[in-house]
Short mmCIF file of C-alpha atoms and ligand atoms in Angstrom, two decimals:
data_model
loop_
_atom_site.label_atom_id
_atom_site.label_comp_id
_atom_site.label_asym_id
_atom_site.label_seq_id
_atom_site.Cartn_x
_atom_site.Cartn_y
_atom_site.Cartn_z
CA MET A 284 0.00 0.00 0.00
CA THR A 285 1.51 3.35 -0.99
CA THR A 286 1.97 5.95 1.76
CA PRO A 287 -0.39 8.88 1.00
CA PRO A 288 1.24 12.34 1.15
CA SER A 289 0.62 14.38 4.33
CA THR A 290 -3.00 15.41 4.21
CA LEU A 291 -3.65 19.15 3.83
CA ASP A 292 -7.08 20.61 4.57
CA THR A 293 -8.96 23.23 2.56
CA LEU A 294 -6.82 25.95 4.20
CA GLY A 295 -3.57 24.15 3.42
CA ARG A 296 -3.08 23.05 7.04
CA PRO A 297 -1.48 19.64 7.66
CA VAL A 298 -2.59 17.40 10.55
CA ARG A 299 0.39 17.13 12.91
CA ASP A 300 -1.12 16.87 16.37
CA LEU A 301 -3.65 14.20 17.41
CA ARG A 302 -5.35 14.42 20.80
CA ILE A 303 -6.75 11.14 22.00
CA SER A 304 -9.33 11.08 24.78
CA VAL A 305 -9.19 7.74 26.61
CA THR A 306 -12.12 8.32 29.00
CA ASP A 307 -15.06 10.72 29.46
CA ARG A 308 -14.80 10.35 33.24
CA CYS A 309 -13.02 12.68 35.63
CA ASN A 310 -12.41 12.89 39.37
CA PHE A 311 -12.78 16.69 39.24
CA ARG A 312 -15.77 18.83 38.23
CA CYS A 313 -14.02 21.94 36.98
CA VAL A 314 -16.66 24.61 36.58
CA TYR A 315 -15.46 25.70 33.10
CA CYS A 316 -15.31 22.16 31.72
CA MET A 317 -17.48 19.66 33.58
CA PRO A 318 -19.97 21.54 35.75
CA LYS A 319 -21.48 19.38 38.48
CA GLU A 320 -24.99 20.54 37.59
CA VAL A 321 -24.67 18.65 34.27
CA PHE A 322 -22.10 15.96 35.03
CA GLY A 323 -23.61 15.07 38.40
CA ARG A 324 -24.82 11.88 40.11
CA GLY A 325 -27.29 10.81 37.36
CA TYR A 326 -24.97 11.48 34.41
CA ARG A 327 -24.38 8.41 32.25
CA PHE A 328 -20.71 7.97 31.44
CA MET A 329 -19.56 5.51 28.80
CA ASP A 330 -19.31 1.82 29.54
CA ARG A 331 -15.96 0.11 29.07
CA LYS A 332 -17.11 -1.65 25.89
CA GLU A 333 -18.05 1.68 24.34
CA LEU A 334 -14.51 2.95 24.82
CA LEU A 335 -11.89 2.31 22.15
CA SER A 336 -9.62 -0.51 23.25
CA PHE A 337 -5.86 0.06 23.42
CA GLU A 338 -5.46 -2.00 20.23
CA GLU A 339 -8.01 0.18 18.43
CA ILE A 340 -6.36 3.40 19.68
CA GLU A 341 -2.96 2.16 18.56
CA ARG A 342 -4.31 1.23 15.13
CA LEU A 343 -6.00 4.59 14.60
CA ALA A 344 -2.97 6.49 15.89
CA GLY A 345 -0.83 4.55 13.41
CA ALA A 346 -3.17 5.55 10.62
CA PHE A 347 -2.89 9.24 11.55
CA VAL A 348 0.90 8.95 11.60
CA VAL A 349 0.70 7.91 7.96
CA HIS A 350 -1.19 11.17 7.32
CA GLY A 351 1.55 13.27 8.90
CA VAL A 352 0.85 13.24 12.66
CA GLU A 353 4.01 13.77 14.73
CA LYS A 354 2.51 14.47 18.17
CA LEU A 355 0.07 12.43 20.23
CA ARG A 356 -1.50 13.90 23.33
CA ILE A 357 -3.38 11.62 25.73
CA THR A 358 -6.34 13.37 27.33
CA GLY A 359 -9.76 12.66 28.86
CA GLY A 360 -11.80 13.49 31.03
CA GLU A 361 -8.95 12.55 33.35
CA PRO A 362 -6.78 10.02 31.46
CA LEU A 363 -5.11 8.59 34.58
CA LEU A 364 -8.50 7.15 35.55
CA ARG A 365 -8.18 4.71 32.62
CA ARG A 366 -6.80 1.44 33.99
CA ASP A 367 -3.36 0.31 32.78
CA LEU A 368 -2.80 3.56 30.87
CA ASP A 369 0.94 2.86 30.89
CA VAL A 370 0.27 -0.13 28.62
CA LEU A 371 -1.29 2.21 26.05
CA ILE A 372 1.55 4.71 26.42
CA GLU A 373 4.05 1.94 25.70
CA ARG A 374 2.13 0.92 22.58
CA LEU A 375 1.96 4.51 21.27
CA VAL A 376 5.62 5.25 22.02
CA GLY A 377 6.35 1.99 20.18
CA LEU A 378 4.91 3.46 16.98
CA GLY A 379 8.21 5.36 16.81
CA ASN A 380 9.31 8.92 16.01
CA LEU A 381 6.40 10.41 17.88
CA ASP A 382 6.20 13.04 20.58
CA VAL A 383 3.80 11.47 23.11
CA ALA A 384 2.48 13.68 25.91
CA LEU A 385 -0.28 13.53 28.54
CA THR A 386 -2.61 16.16 29.97
CA THR A 387 -3.82 15.50 33.52
CA ASN A 388 -5.25 17.23 36.56
CA GLY A 389 -2.31 15.80 38.48
CA ALA A 390 -4.34 14.17 41.26
CA LEU A 391 -3.02 10.66 40.52
CA LEU A 392 0.53 11.59 39.48
CA PRO A 393 2.19 10.64 42.79
CA GLN A 394 1.01 7.03 42.24
CA LYS A 395 1.41 6.89 38.46
CA ALA A 396 4.42 9.02 37.42
CA GLY A 397 6.94 6.20 37.72
CA SER A 398 5.02 3.71 35.57
CA LEU A 399 4.32 6.37 32.94
CA VAL A 400 8.04 7.10 32.62
CA ALA A 401 8.82 3.39 32.51
CA ALA A 402 6.34 3.14 29.61
CA GLY A 403 8.28 5.80 27.72
CA LEU A 404 6.33 8.97 28.47
CA GLU A 405 8.57 12.09 28.47
CA ARG A 406 6.17 15.04 28.84
CA VAL A 407 3.16 15.88 30.98
CA THR A 408 0.92 18.93 31.21
CA VAL A 409 -0.78 19.48 34.55
CA SER A 410 -3.85 21.71 34.97
CA LEU A 411 -3.52 24.04 37.96
CA ASP A 412 -5.76 27.11 38.06
CA SER A 413 -4.86 28.55 41.46
CA LEU A 414 -2.39 28.32 44.36
CA ASP A 415 -5.03 29.57 46.78
CA ASP A 416 -6.57 26.42 48.27
CA ASP A 417 -10.12 27.80 48.62
CA THR A 418 -10.16 29.06 45.05
CA PHE A 419 -8.67 25.80 43.76
CA ARG A 420 -11.20 23.67 45.65
CA SER A 421 -14.10 25.78 44.37
CA MET A 422 -12.83 25.64 40.77
CA ASN A 423 -12.41 21.84 40.75
CA ASP A 424 -15.70 21.69 42.67
CA VAL A 425 -14.83 18.45 44.47
CA GLY A 426 -12.84 20.06 47.27
CA PHE A 427 -9.53 18.58 46.07
CA PRO A 428 -6.63 20.33 47.86
CA VAL A 429 -4.06 22.23 45.85
CA THR A 430 -1.16 20.74 47.82
CA ARG A 431 -1.86 17.30 46.38
CA VAL A 432 -1.61 18.61 42.81
CA LEU A 433 1.64 20.39 43.70
CA ASP A 434 2.82 17.02 45.07
CA GLY A 435 1.83 15.47 41.74
CA ILE A 436 3.89 18.03 39.86
CA ASP A 437 6.90 17.32 42.08
CA ALA A 438 6.41 13.56 41.62
CA ALA A 439 6.31 13.98 37.83
CA ALA A 440 9.50 16.06 37.84
CA ALA A 441 11.22 13.64 40.22
CA ALA A 442 10.32 10.74 37.89
CA GLY A 443 12.01 12.61 35.02
CA LEU A 444 9.00 14.02 33.16
CA LYS A 445 9.19 17.44 31.50
CA VAL A 446 6.35 19.42 33.08
CA LYS A 447 4.12 22.16 31.74
CA ILE A 448 1.39 23.79 33.81
CA ASN A 449 -1.90 25.02 32.33
CA ALA A 450 -4.02 27.60 34.14
CA VAL A 451 -7.42 28.70 32.80
CA VAL A 452 -8.05 32.30 33.92
CA LYS A 453 -11.62 33.44 34.64
CA ARG A 454 -12.29 37.05 35.64
CA GLY A 455 -13.47 37.44 39.20
CA VAL A 456 -12.61 33.80 39.98
CA ASN A 457 -8.84 33.29 39.78
CA ASP A 458 -7.40 36.30 37.92
CA ASP A 459 -5.93 37.37 41.28
CA GLN A 460 -3.77 34.21 41.09
CA VAL A 461 -1.94 35.06 37.86
CA VAL A 462 1.11 36.72 39.42
CA ALA A 463 1.24 34.24 42.31
CA LEU A 464 1.34 31.31 39.85
CA ALA A 465 4.06 33.05 37.81
CA ARG A 466 6.16 33.67 40.93
CA HIS A 467 5.70 30.08 42.10
CA PHE A 468 6.94 28.45 38.87
CA GLN A 469 9.53 31.09 37.89
CA GLY A 470 12.99 29.47 37.86
CA THR A 471 11.63 25.91 38.26
CA GLY A 472 12.07 24.92 34.62
CA HIS A 473 8.36 24.13 34.42
CA ILE A 474 6.64 26.17 31.69
CA LEU A 475 3.46 27.84 32.94
CA ARG A 476 0.80 28.62 30.34
CA PHE A 477 -2.26 30.76 30.92
CA ILE A 478 -5.36 29.90 28.89
CA GLU A 479 -8.07 32.40 28.06
CA TYR A 480 -11.43 31.11 29.32
CA MET A 481 -13.17 29.61 26.28
CA ASP A 482 -16.76 28.95 25.16
CA VAL A 483 -16.09 25.23 24.81
CA GLY A 484 -19.13 22.96 24.81
CA ALA A 485 -22.52 24.27 25.90
CA THR A 486 -22.55 23.76 29.68
CA ASN A 487 -20.08 26.23 31.26
CA GLY A 488 -22.23 29.38 30.95
CA TRP A 489 -19.45 31.21 29.09
CA ARG A 490 -19.60 35.01 28.84
CA LEU A 491 -17.08 37.25 27.07
CA ASP A 492 -17.01 39.47 30.19
CA ASP A 493 -15.44 36.60 32.13
CA VAL A 494 -12.48 36.39 29.74
CA VAL A 495 -9.19 37.93 30.89
CA PRO A 496 -7.37 38.77 27.63
CA ALA A 497 -3.88 37.35 27.16
CA ALA A 498 -2.46 40.87 26.81
CA GLU A 499 -3.84 41.74 30.26
CA ILE A 500 -2.35 38.56 31.76
CA VAL A 501 1.07 39.38 30.29
CA SER A 502 1.01 42.97 31.55
CA LEU A 503 -0.14 41.85 35.03
CA ILE A 504 2.92 39.62 35.29
CA SER A 505 5.35 41.91 33.49
CA ALA A 506 4.56 44.74 35.91
CA GLU A 507 6.22 42.67 38.64
CA LEU A 508 8.32 40.13 36.73
CA PRO A 509 9.44 41.80 33.49
CA LEU A 510 8.76 39.73 30.38
CA GLU A 511 9.88 39.95 26.75
CA PRO A 512 8.32 38.22 23.71
CA ALA A 513 10.02 34.97 22.62
CA GLU A 514 9.88 33.41 19.13
CA GLU A 515 7.63 30.40 18.55
CA ASN A 516 9.28 26.98 18.75
CA TYR A 517 7.46 25.81 15.63
CA ARG A 518 4.72 27.00 13.28
CA GLY A 519 1.32 26.26 14.74
CA GLU A 520 2.49 26.35 18.36
CA VAL A 521 -0.64 27.05 20.41
CA ALA A 522 0.94 29.20 23.12
CA ARG A 523 2.53 32.60 22.57
CA ARG A 524 5.83 32.54 24.42
CA PHE A 525 7.28 35.18 26.74
CA ARG A 526 10.57 34.82 28.61
CA TYR A 527 11.49 36.50 31.87
CA ALA A 528 13.91 39.37 31.21
CA ASP A 529 16.15 38.06 33.99
CA GLY A 530 16.55 34.72 32.18
CA SER A 531 14.71 32.71 34.82
CA GLY A 532 12.40 30.91 32.44
CA GLU A 533 9.33 31.48 30.33
CA ILE A 534 5.57 31.50 30.32
CA GLY A 535 2.99 31.02 27.58
CA VAL A 536 -0.47 32.41 26.88
CA ILE A 537 -3.11 30.60 24.83
CA ALA A 538 -5.34 33.32 23.43
CA SER A 539 -8.07 31.48 21.53
CA VAL A 540 -10.59 34.28 22.17
CA THR A 541 -8.65 37.53 21.70
CA GLN A 542 -5.84 36.38 19.34
CA PRO A 543 -7.21 33.30 17.51
CA PHE A 544 -4.71 31.04 15.74
CA CYS A 545 -6.89 28.86 13.51
CA GLY A 546 -4.81 29.70 10.44
CA ASP A 547 -2.01 27.46 11.72
CA CYS A 548 -4.15 24.87 13.49
CA THR A 549 -2.82 21.35 12.88
CA ARG A 550 -4.89 19.57 15.58
CA SER A 551 -7.46 16.83 15.42
CA ARG A 552 -9.14 14.98 18.26
CA ILE A 553 -10.55 11.51 18.84
CA SER A 554 -13.13 10.99 21.58
CA ALA A 555 -12.95 8.03 23.94
CA GLU A 556 -15.55 6.20 21.85
CA GLY A 557 -13.72 6.80 18.58
CA ARG A 558 -15.36 9.88 17.03
CA LEU A 559 -13.01 12.16 15.08
CA TYR A 560 -13.39 15.92 15.66
CA THR A 561 -11.43 18.36 13.52
CA CYS A 562 -11.94 21.32 15.89
CA LEU A 563 -12.26 21.86 19.65
CA PHE A 564 -15.53 23.65 18.93
CA ALA A 565 -16.84 21.13 16.39
CA THR A 566 -20.56 20.45 16.22
CA LYS A 567 -20.23 16.86 15.01
CA GLY A 568 -17.73 14.04 14.84
CA HIS A 569 -16.98 11.20 12.44
CA ASP A 570 -17.42 7.63 13.73
CA LEU A 571 -14.10 5.83 13.28
CA ARG A 572 -14.98 3.09 15.81
CA ALA A 573 -17.71 1.71 13.52
CA LEU A 574 -15.10 1.54 10.78
CA VAL A 575 -12.56 -0.31 12.92
CA ARG A 576 -15.11 -2.65 14.49
CA GLY A 577 -16.81 -3.11 11.12
CA GLY A 578 -13.76 -4.89 9.72
CA ALA A 579 -12.36 -2.08 7.57
CA ASP A 580 -8.82 -2.72 6.31
CA ASP A 581 -5.98 -0.22 6.68
CA ALA A 582 -6.46 1.22 3.20
CA GLU A 583 -10.11 2.06 3.95
CA ILE A 584 -9.25 3.60 7.32
CA HIS A 585 -6.46 5.68 5.75
CA ALA A 586 -8.71 6.81 2.93
CA THR A 587 -11.46 7.81 5.37
CA ILE A 588 -9.09 9.84 7.56
CA GLY A 589 -7.65 11.46 4.45
CA ARG A 590 -11.08 12.34 3.13
CA ILE A 591 -12.21 13.91 6.43
CA GLY A 592 -8.94 15.77 6.88
CA GLY A 593 -8.88 16.99 3.29
CA ARG A 594 -12.35 18.51 3.63
CA ARG A 595 -11.60 20.30 6.91
CA THR A 596 -12.59 23.99 6.97
CA ASP A 597 -12.70 24.70 10.73
CA ARG A 598 -11.83 28.23 11.90
CA TYR A 599 -14.22 28.58 14.86
CA SER A 600 -12.17 30.99 16.95
CA GLU A 601 -11.61 33.30 14.00
CA GLU A 602 -15.33 33.18 13.19
CA ARG A 603 -16.58 33.38 16.79
CA SER A 604 -19.73 35.50 16.83
CA SER A 605 -23.29 35.57 18.14
CA ARG A 606 -24.16 33.26 15.23
CA THR A 607 -21.54 30.62 16.11
CA ALA A 608 -22.51 30.91 19.77
CA GLU A 609 -25.83 29.25 18.94
CA LEU A 610 -24.18 26.18 17.41
CA PRO A 611 -24.24 22.96 19.49
CA ARG A 612 -20.57 22.33 20.39
CA VAL A 613 -18.97 19.13 21.64
CA GLU A 614 -18.04 19.14 25.34
CA MET A 615 -14.33 19.55 26.12
CA SER A 616 -14.48 16.78 28.74
CA TYR A 617 -15.54 14.47 25.90
CA ILE A 618 -12.64 15.24 23.52
CA GLY A 619 -9.98 16.71 25.78
CA GLY A 620 -8.67 20.31 25.46
S1 LIG B 852 -10.89 26.90 17.10
FE1 LIG B 852 -10.73 24.96 16.02
S2 LIG B 852 -9.64 25.48 14.13
FE2 LIG B 852 -9.34 27.18 15.53
S3 LIG B 852 -7.42 26.74 16.57
FE3 LIG B 852 -9.05 25.91 17.86
S4 LIG B 852 -9.26 23.76 17.22
FE4 LIG B 852 -8.11 24.86 15.62
#
């Protein structure tokens, strides 16, 4: 079977970065992602047989590599809730020449960091929205203490993982934590990234007024810890980089609302049950599980992925408006950030 050339979409964007959700479950109820009112006691999460198996994930990931994917990011829900995740990591790392990373809320890192590294994982991104324990507990909405996530970050670093920290900033909730977070991680070697609060899904009650623009975040920090712009590491990098003028490290800002970056977007996402989404704000997905479980051969799977990728037109953040706000959008907890 001939290797198809890297797939380019209708805007000439290749697919380089595949995010794979391995579960729709989470042990947190972050108010901007999985509000308790919706994802509460009666919510029906997927059964194990609905989830893609590790073999199916590996097969699909391999197919995307053929189409040009170079980075795999394991997400959820909370991916560390998926049993034996290190077995999957080992399989994906075994595909070769891939940058495999994991996004987690850090709660289970003290127990799992060692086995993840043994499986070949090199990078982890931990979500941490506040250092203030009350604020953190109210944002994760399950009363989980901040110290245990900080312990998770230390455990990851001690196990040899490269660590990034993601903080979603919501006005009036944790914007008073921006400088404190910057001070805490300055000089640690961990890269802290601030994410503008986004209208992902349809359950977080998003309002533009609650968004703290990236420019404001940078000036808040720079007023106390002078920053200077840094060049991007590669085209399509999500975060805008800023380094501390005193050389003590860098931060990033992900400005999907005020400085959208769809023009260079090379990301696709697979949900835990095998639906392909070509945008974080997509309204519908493409069922790859039916294909895999329906006995499709590699050529058919490759052709299907190529067809979907080639027809991609997504530019939600650049088109964000009152019209797009009405569209039904997939939940972030379902496809990972
Ligand atoms: S809004 Fe969609 S197309 Fe734009 S950068 Fe985000 S995922 Fe990519």
